[in-house]
Amino acid sequence: SQQGEEDPQALSIQEGENATMNCSYKTSINNLQWYRQNSGRGLVHLILIRSNEREKHSGRLRVTLDTSKKSSSLLITASRAADTASYFCATGQGGSEKLVFGKGTKLTVNP
Amino acid sequence: DSGVTQTPKHLITATGQRVTLRCSPRSGDLSVYWYQQSLDQGLQFLIQYYNGEERAKGNILERFSAQQFPDLHSELNLSSLELGDSALYFCASSVSAGANTGELFFGEGSRLTVL
């Protein structure tokens, strides 16, 4: 079962624009993670935000977390063609230690 | 390069057959996770081992089994294969026992095609 659900399923933008992806989840979490996957490749960890944090930055990435709304967003600023990939949020499922992934947002950045 | 090695990269086999996928975790990582990725089901957690012991179980079919050996490498065995088992199988590793406490490092996957 999916704990996190990303929105939108697909996003197409021009190079230089910002890309925003959202993730909603259902149960309480310890932290929320974002991963990136280039087509057919392994997932790469981008950022982890803890439940007591509201915002976190890493380079051109900005992640926010709203535990009251059970949602998170990933913002990629000044996007590049190389950012083209699928982006997944991942959360712990309830009190379990399992990490459950959403179905992802497929981002296309057009040059 | 994540440091996680998976073999084989590609595998084509027939229905009813059995295959073994192998994973070597990053040096120093004690946890190994197996995930299945298909177009319709997304990324599904199968099973986790920590230092040789089963730690957590997900949507793993009874036809599938896994183990982690003393040298910490892991194998995922898939038997009585069906067409629907065609997917990308990922192995990931982490230092900690809990997957939701830190970063997972993923291998490049094993693409299984069942004909």
PDB file of C-alpha atoms in Angstrom:
ATOM      1  CA  SER A   1       0.000   0.000   0.000  1.00  0.00           C
ATOM      2  CA  GLN A   2       1.195   3.530  -0.740  1.00  0.00           C
ATOM      3  CA  GLN A   3       1.764   5.798   2.233  1.00  0.00           C
ATOM      4  CA  GLY A   4       2.812   8.829   0.211  1.00  0.00           C
ATOM      5  CA  GLU A   5       0.999  10.080  -2.845  1.00  0.00           C
ATOM      6  CA  GLU A   6       2.740  12.530  -5.129  1.00  0.00           C
ATOM      7  CA  ASP A   7       1.000  15.196  -7.105  1.00  0.00           C
ATOM      8  CA  PRO A   8       1.088  15.886  -9.993  1.00  0.00           C
ATOM      9  CA  GLN A   9       1.797  12.539 -11.634  1.00  0.00           C
ATOM     10  CA  ALA A  10       3.608  14.337 -14.438  1.00  0.00           C
ATOM     11  CA  LEU A  11       5.025  17.831 -14.855  1.00  0.00           C
ATOM     12  CA  SER A  12       6.584  19.435 -17.910  1.00  0.00           C
ATOM     13  CA  ILE A  13       8.384  22.775 -17.665  1.00  0.00           C
ATOM     14  CA  GLN A  14      10.991  24.870 -19.470  1.00  0.00           C
ATOM     15  CA  GLU A  15      14.583  25.152 -18.376  1.00  0.00           C
ATOM     16  CA  GLY A  16      15.015  27.926 -15.847  1.00  0.00           C
ATOM     17  CA  GLU A  17      11.509  27.578 -14.401  1.00  0.00           C
ATOM     18  CA  ASN A  18      10.789  26.285 -10.930  1.00  0.00           C
ATOM     19  CA  ALA A  19       9.224  22.867 -10.385  1.00  0.00           C
ATOM     20  CA  THR A  20       7.020  22.072  -7.419  1.00  0.00           C
ATOM     21  CA  MET A  21       5.940  18.573  -6.468  1.00  0.00           C
ATOM     22  CA  ASN A  22       3.668  17.666  -3.599  1.00  0.00           C
ATOM     23  CA  CYS A  23       3.356  14.631  -1.395  1.00  0.00           C
ATOM     24  CA  SER A  24       0.524  13.703   0.917  1.00  0.00           C
ATOM     25  CA  TYR A  25       0.635  10.919   3.460  1.00  0.00           C
ATOM     26  CA  LYS A  26      -1.807   9.249   5.810  1.00  0.00           C
ATOM     27  CA  THR A  27      -0.256   8.410   9.163  1.00  0.00           C
ATOM     28  CA  SER A  28       2.178   9.995  11.600  1.00  0.00           C
ATOM     29  CA  ILE A  29       5.798   9.971  10.508  1.00  0.00           C
ATOM     30  CA  ASN A  30       9.292  10.278  11.980  1.00  0.00           C
ATOM     31  CA  ASN A  31      10.613  11.876   8.847  1.00  0.00           C
ATOM     32  CA  LEU A  32       9.910  12.211   5.155  1.00  0.00           C
ATOM     33  CA  GLN A  33      12.451  11.627   2.436  1.00  0.00           C
ATOM     34  CA  TRP A  34      12.628  12.594  -1.218  1.00  0.00           C
ATOM     35  CA  TYR A  35      14.366  10.470  -3.834  1.00  0.00           C
ATOM     36  CA  ARG A  36      15.095  10.926  -7.496  1.00  0.00           C
ATOM     37  CA  GLN A  37      15.173   8.249 -10.197  1.00  0.00           C
ATOM     38  CA  ASN A  38      16.539   8.712 -13.673  1.00  0.00           C
ATOM     39  CA  SER A  39      14.782   6.505 -16.179  1.00  0.00           C
ATOM     40  CA  GLY A  40      15.393   2.837 -15.394  1.00  0.00           C
ATOM     41  CA  ARG A  41      18.142   3.617 -12.869  1.00  0.00           C
ATOM     42  CA  GLY A  42      18.420   3.253  -9.119  1.00  0.00           C
ATOM     43  CA  LEU A  43      16.913   5.792  -6.752  1.00  0.00           C
ATOM     44  CA  VAL A  44      19.105   8.507  -5.311  1.00  0.00           C
ATOM     45  CA  HIS A  45      18.415  10.143  -1.967  1.00  0.00           C
ATOM     46  CA  LEU A  46      17.897  13.897  -2.176  1.00  0.00           C
ATOM     47  CA  ILE A  47      16.864  15.136   1.237  1.00  0.00           C
ATOM     48  CA  LEU A  48      15.388  14.043   4.555  1.00  0.00           C
ATOM     49  CA  ILE A  49      13.195  16.293   6.669  1.00  0.00           C
ATOM     50  CA  ARG A  50      12.327  15.351  10.222  1.00  0.00           C
ATOM     51  CA  SER A  51       8.839  15.671  11.644  1.00  0.00           C
ATOM     52  CA  ASN A  52       9.906  18.584  13.871  1.00  0.00           C
ATOM     53  CA  GLU A  53      11.313  20.537  10.925  1.00  0.00           C
ATOM     54  CA  ARG A  54       9.230  22.773   8.679  1.00  0.00           C
ATOM     55  CA  GLU A  55      11.666  23.594   5.899  1.00  0.00           C
ATOM     56  CA  LYS A  56      14.992  22.365   4.632  1.00  0.00           C
ATOM     57  CA  HIS A  57      17.283  23.451   1.823  1.00  0.00           C
ATOM     58  CA  SER A  58      19.913  21.647  -0.189  1.00  0.00           C
ATOM     59  CA  GLY A  59      21.387  23.507  -3.135  1.00  0.00           C
ATOM     60  CA  ARG A  60      18.521  24.234  -5.540  1.00  0.00           C
ATOM     61  CA  LEU A  61      16.152  22.027  -3.548  1.00  0.00           C
ATOM     62  CA  ARG A  62      13.709  23.287  -0.943  1.00  0.00           C
ATOM     63  CA  VAL A  63      11.509  20.904   0.999  1.00  0.00           C
ATOM     64  CA  THR A  64       8.673  21.882   3.276  1.00  0.00           C
ATOM     65  CA  LEU A  65       6.732  19.724   5.679  1.00  0.00           C
ATOM     66  CA  ASP A  66       3.319  20.445   7.182  1.00  0.00           C
ATOM     67  CA  THR A  67       2.508  17.698   9.655  1.00  0.00           C
ATOM     68  CA  SER A  68      -0.912  19.180  10.435  1.00  0.00           C
ATOM     69  CA  LYS A  69      -1.894  18.715   6.799  1.00  0.00           C
ATOM     70  CA  LYS A  70       0.201  15.559   6.379  1.00  0.00           C
ATOM     71  CA  SER A  71       1.857  17.001   3.313  1.00  0.00           C
ATOM     72  CA  SER A  72       5.256  17.920   1.947  1.00  0.00           C
ATOM     73  CA  SER A  73       6.464  19.778  -1.095  1.00  0.00           C
ATOM     74  CA  LEU A  74       9.680  19.639  -3.074  1.00  0.00           C
ATOM     75  CA  LEU A  75      10.693  22.758  -4.960  1.00  0.00           C
ATOM     76  CA  ILE A  76      13.460  22.669  -7.550  1.00  0.00           C
ATOM     77  CA  THR A  77      14.534  26.169  -8.486  1.00  0.00           C
ATOM     78  CA  ALA A  78      16.063  27.244 -11.806  1.00  0.00           C
ATOM     79  CA  SER A  79      15.502  23.797 -13.290  1.00  0.00           C
ATOM     80  CA  ARG A  80      17.873  22.254 -15.807  1.00  0.00           C
ATOM     81  CA  ALA A  81      17.373  19.586 -18.469  1.00  0.00           C
ATOM     82  CA  ALA A  82      19.442  17.277 -16.273  1.00  0.00           C
ATOM     83  CA  ASP A  83      16.723  17.491 -13.590  1.00  0.00           C
ATOM     84  CA  THR A  84      14.476  15.403 -15.847  1.00  0.00           C
ATOM     85  CA  ALA A  85      13.633  12.362 -13.716  1.00  0.00           C
ATOM     86  CA  SER A  86      10.953  10.869 -11.490  1.00  0.00           C
ATOM     87  CA  TYR A  87      10.753  12.147  -7.939  1.00  0.00           C
ATOM     88  CA  PHE A  88       9.425  10.078  -5.057  1.00  0.00           C
ATOM     89  CA  CYS A  89       8.535  10.857  -1.495  1.00  0.00           C
ATOM     90  CA  ALA A  90       9.009   8.147   1.097  1.00  0.00           C
ATOM     91  CA  THR A  91       7.728   7.852   4.623  1.00  0.00           C
ATOM     92  CA  GLY A  92       7.702   5.416   7.470  1.00  0.00           C
ATOM     93  CA  GLN A  93       4.382   3.585   7.639  1.00  0.00           C
ATOM     94  CA  GLY A  94       2.734   4.259  10.957  1.00  0.00           C
ATOM     95  CA  GLY A  95       4.898   2.941  13.773  1.00  0.00           C
ATOM     96  CA  SER A  96       6.702   0.578  11.430  1.00  0.00           C
ATOM     97  CA  GLU A  97      10.308   0.934  10.386  1.00  0.00           C
ATOM     98  CA  LYS A  98       9.388   0.226   6.777  1.00  0.00           C
ATOM     99  CA  LEU A  99       9.983   2.965   4.213  1.00  0.00           C
ATOM    100  CA  VAL A 100       7.104   3.201   1.770  1.00  0.00           C
ATOM    101  CA  PHE A 101       7.316   5.089  -1.501  1.00  0.00           C
ATOM    102  CA  GLY A 102       4.666   6.913  -3.464  1.00  0.00           C
ATOM    103  CA  LYS A 103       4.204   6.406  -7.188  1.00  0.00           C
ATOM    104  CA  GLY A 104       6.247   9.463  -8.035  1.00  0.00           C
ATOM    105  CA  THR A 105       6.079  12.610 -10.106  1.00  0.00           C
ATOM    106  CA  LYS A 106       7.629  12.418 -13.547  1.00  0.00           C
ATOM    107  CA  LEU A 107       9.361  15.730 -14.250  1.00  0.00           C
ATOM    108  CA  THR A 108      10.395  16.736 -17.749  1.00  0.00           C
ATOM    109  CA  VAL A 109      12.519  19.845 -18.158  1.00  0.00           C
ATOM    110  CA  ASN A 110      12.611  21.013 -21.751  1.00  0.00           C
ATOM    111  CA  PRO A 111      15.766  22.792 -22.966  1.00  0.00           C
TER     112      PRO A 111
ATOM    113  CA  ASP B   1      27.946   5.143  -7.744  1.00  0.00           C
ATOM    114  CA  SER B   2      25.955   4.238  -4.613  1.00  0.00           C
ATOM    115  CA  GLY B   3      28.292   1.417  -3.603  1.00  0.00           C
ATOM    116  CA  VAL B   4      25.453  -1.140  -3.796  1.00  0.00           C
ATOM    117  CA  THR B   5      26.037  -3.845  -6.398  1.00  0.00           C
ATOM    118  CA  GLN B   6      23.287  -5.917  -7.954  1.00  0.00           C
ATOM    119  CA  THR B   7      23.619  -8.836 -10.322  1.00  0.00           C
ATOM    120  CA  PRO B   8      22.491  -9.724 -12.860  1.00  0.00           C
ATOM    121  CA  LYS B   9      21.478  -6.429 -14.489  1.00  0.00           C
ATOM    122  CA  HIS B  10      19.118  -8.141 -16.901  1.00  0.00           C
ATOM    123  CA  LEU B  11      17.460 -11.533 -16.787  1.00  0.00           C
ATOM    124  CA  ILE B  12      15.040 -13.150 -19.214  1.00  0.00           C
ATOM    125  CA  THR B  13      13.377 -16.393 -18.254  1.00  0.00           C
ATOM    126  CA  ALA B  14      10.221 -18.413 -18.781  1.00  0.00           C
ATOM    127  CA  THR B  15       7.127 -18.870 -16.674  1.00  0.00           C
ATOM    128  CA  GLY B  16       7.487 -21.504 -14.001  1.00  0.00           C
ATOM    129  CA  GLN B  17      11.232 -21.019 -13.655  1.00  0.00           C
ATOM    130  CA  ARG B  18      13.256 -19.921 -10.634  1.00  0.00           C
ATOM    131  CA  VAL B  19      15.840 -17.131 -10.478  1.00  0.00           C
ATOM    132  CA  THR B  20      18.172 -15.701  -7.874  1.00  0.00           C
ATOM    133  CA  LEU B  21      19.050 -12.026  -7.643  1.00  0.00           C
ATOM    134  CA  ARG B  22      22.119 -11.001  -5.717  1.00  0.00           C
ATOM    135  CA  CYS B  23      22.968  -7.834  -3.831  1.00  0.00           C
ATOM    136  CA  SER B  24      26.138  -6.619  -2.156  1.00  0.00           C
ATOM    137  CA  PRO B  25      25.471  -3.678   0.193  1.00  0.00           C
ATOM    138  CA  ARG B  26      27.712  -0.682   0.719  1.00  0.00           C
ATOM    139  CA  SER B  27      30.696  -1.373   2.875  1.00  0.00           C
ATOM    140  CA  GLY B  28      29.660  -1.032   6.511  1.00  0.00           C
ATOM    141  CA  ASP B  29      25.896  -1.136   5.906  1.00  0.00           C
ATOM    142  CA  LEU B  30      24.119  -3.794   7.922  1.00  0.00           C
ATOM    143  CA  SER B  31      20.620  -3.433   6.472  1.00  0.00           C
ATOM    144  CA  VAL B  32      19.544  -4.713   3.077  1.00  0.00           C
ATOM    145  CA  TYR B  33      16.146  -3.983   1.575  1.00  0.00           C
ATOM    146  CA  TRP B  34      14.453  -5.440  -1.482  1.00  0.00           C
ATOM    147  CA  TYR B  35      11.937  -3.478  -3.552  1.00  0.00           C
ATOM    148  CA  GLN B  36       9.980  -4.400  -6.658  1.00  0.00           C
ATOM    149  CA  GLN B  37       9.158  -1.708  -9.197  1.00  0.00           C
ATOM    150  CA  SER B  38       6.552  -2.243 -11.876  1.00  0.00           C
ATOM    151  CA  LEU B  39       4.612   0.232 -13.979  1.00  0.00           C
ATOM    152  CA  ASP B  40       1.249  -0.482 -12.422  1.00  0.00           C
ATOM    153  CA  GLN B  41       2.256  -1.053  -8.765  1.00  0.00           C
ATOM    154  CA  GLY B  42       5.027   1.485  -8.350  1.00  0.00           C
ATOM    155  CA  LEU B  43       7.826   0.765  -5.887  1.00  0.00           C
ATOM    156  CA  GLN B  44       6.756  -1.994  -3.496  1.00  0.00           C
ATOM    157  CA  PHE B  45       8.703  -2.905  -0.388  1.00  0.00           C
ATOM    158  CA  LEU B  46       9.352  -6.655  -0.222  1.00  0.00           C
ATOM    159  CA  ILE B  47      11.596  -7.438   2.718  1.00  0.00           C
ATOM    160  CA  GLN B  48      14.431  -6.136   4.905  1.00  0.00           C
ATOM    161  CA  TYR B  49      17.319  -7.894   6.614  1.00  0.00           C
ATOM    162  CA  TYR B  50      19.510  -6.432   9.316  1.00  0.00           C
ATOM    163  CA  ASN B  51      22.784  -8.117  10.180  1.00  0.00           C
ATOM    164  CA  GLY B  52      21.562 -11.478   8.948  1.00  0.00           C
ATOM    165  CA  GLU B  53      18.116 -11.410  10.529  1.00  0.00           C
ATOM    166  CA  GLU B  54      14.770 -10.638   8.907  1.00  0.00           C
ATOM    167  CA  ARG B  55      13.727  -7.199  10.169  1.00  0.00           C
ATOM    168  CA  ALA B  56      10.601  -6.211   8.281  1.00  0.00           C
ATOM    169  CA  LYS B  57       8.342  -7.787   5.737  1.00  0.00           C
ATOM    170  CA  GLY B  58       6.222  -6.115   3.102  1.00  0.00           C
ATOM    171  CA  ASN B  59       4.204  -7.375   0.181  1.00  0.00           C
ATOM    172  CA  ILE B  60       6.404 -10.346  -0.539  1.00  0.00           C
ATOM    173  CA  LEU B  61       4.741 -13.313  -2.204  1.00  0.00           C
ATOM    174  CA  GLU B  62       5.114 -16.804  -0.755  1.00  0.00           C
ATOM    175  CA  ARG B  63       6.871 -17.793  -3.994  1.00  0.00           C
ATOM    176  CA  PHE B  64       9.609 -15.297  -3.133  1.00  0.00           C
ATOM    177  CA  SER B  65      12.211 -15.715  -0.417  1.00  0.00           C
ATOM    178  CA  ALA B  66      15.328 -13.905   0.635  1.00  0.00           C
ATOM    179  CA  GLN B  67      18.258 -14.229   2.958  1.00  0.00           C
ATOM    180  CA  GLN B  68      21.257 -12.282   4.141  1.00  0.00           C
ATOM    181  CA  PHE B  69      24.529 -14.113   4.527  1.00  0.00           C
ATOM    182  CA  PRO B  70      27.274 -13.638   7.166  1.00  0.00           C
ATOM    183  CA  ASP B  71      29.260 -11.453   4.751  1.00  0.00           C
ATOM    184  CA  LEU B  72      26.081  -9.276   4.554  1.00  0.00           C
ATOM    185  CA  HIS B  73      25.335  -9.885   0.899  1.00  0.00           C
ATOM    186  CA  SER B  74      21.743 -10.819   0.184  1.00  0.00           C
ATOM    187  CA  GLU B  75      19.898 -12.968  -2.306  1.00  0.00           C
ATOM    188  CA  LEU B  76      16.304 -12.761  -3.440  1.00  0.00           C
ATOM    189  CA  ASN B  77      14.898 -15.998  -4.783  1.00  0.00           C
ATOM    190  CA  LEU B  78      11.886 -15.890  -7.074  1.00  0.00           C
ATOM    191  CA  SER B  79      10.241 -19.196  -7.959  1.00  0.00           C
ATOM    192  CA  SER B  80       7.328 -20.465 -10.052  1.00  0.00           C
ATOM    193  CA  LEU B  81       7.645 -17.267 -12.008  1.00  0.00           C
ATOM    194  CA  GLU B  82       4.607 -15.684 -13.600  1.00  0.00           C
ATOM    195  CA  LEU B  83       4.307 -13.041 -16.294  1.00  0.00           C
ATOM    196  CA  GLY B  84       3.303 -10.515 -13.637  1.00  0.00           C
ATOM    197  CA  ASP B  85       6.632 -10.926 -11.866  1.00  0.00           C
ATOM    198  CA  SER B  86       8.328  -9.037 -14.677  1.00  0.00           C
ATOM    199  CA  ALA B  87       9.696  -5.922 -13.008  1.00  0.00           C
ATOM    200  CA  LEU B  88      12.755  -4.071 -11.833  1.00  0.00           C
ATOM    201  CA  TYR B  89      14.018  -5.448  -8.535  1.00  0.00           C
ATOM    202  CA  PHE B  90      16.032  -3.060  -6.432  1.00  0.00           C
ATOM    203  CA  CYS B  91      18.261  -3.697  -3.505  1.00  0.00           C
ATOM    204  CA  ALA B  92      19.062  -0.890  -1.103  1.00  0.00           C
ATOM    205  CA  SER B  93      21.240  -0.708   1.972  1.00  0.00           C
ATOM    206  CA  SER B  94      21.606   1.482   5.008  1.00  0.00           C
ATOM    207  CA  VAL B  95      23.667   1.692   8.157  1.00  0.00           C
ATOM    208  CA  SER B  96      20.694   1.712  10.509  1.00  0.00           C
ATOM    209  CA  ALA B  97      18.142  -0.956  11.298  1.00  0.00           C
ATOM    210  CA  GLY B  98      15.168   1.286  10.644  1.00  0.00           C
ATOM    211  CA  ALA B  99      14.520   2.257   7.032  1.00  0.00           C
ATOM    212  CA  ASN B 100      12.679   5.379   8.050  1.00  0.00           C
ATOM    213  CA  THR B 101      15.527   6.757  10.158  1.00  0.00           C
ATOM    214  CA  GLY B 102      18.008   7.564   7.435  1.00  0.00           C
ATOM    215  CA  GLU B 103      19.062   7.471   3.841  1.00  0.00           C
ATOM    216  CA  LEU B 104      18.795   4.343   1.732  1.00  0.00           C
ATOM    217  CA  PHE B 105      21.414   3.676  -0.948  1.00  0.00           C
ATOM    218  CA  PHE B 106      19.997   1.918  -3.991  1.00  0.00           C
ATOM    219  CA  GLY B 107      21.644  -0.360  -6.497  1.00  0.00           C
ATOM    220  CA  GLU B 108      20.980  -0.049 -10.217  1.00  0.00           C
ATOM    221  CA  GLY B 109      18.446  -2.864 -10.153  1.00  0.00           C
ATOM    222  CA  SER B 110      17.923  -6.208 -11.816  1.00  0.00           C
ATOM    223  CA  ARG B 111      15.452  -6.135 -14.668  1.00  0.00           C
ATOM    224  CA  LEU B 112      13.532  -9.407 -14.812  1.00  0.00           C
ATOM    225  CA  THR B 113      11.509 -10.329 -17.861  1.00  0.00           C
ATOM    226  CA  VAL B 114       9.313 -13.409 -17.661  1.00  0.00           C
ATOM    227  CA  LEU B 115       8.133 -14.735 -21.035  1.00  0.00           C
TER     228      LEU B 115
END
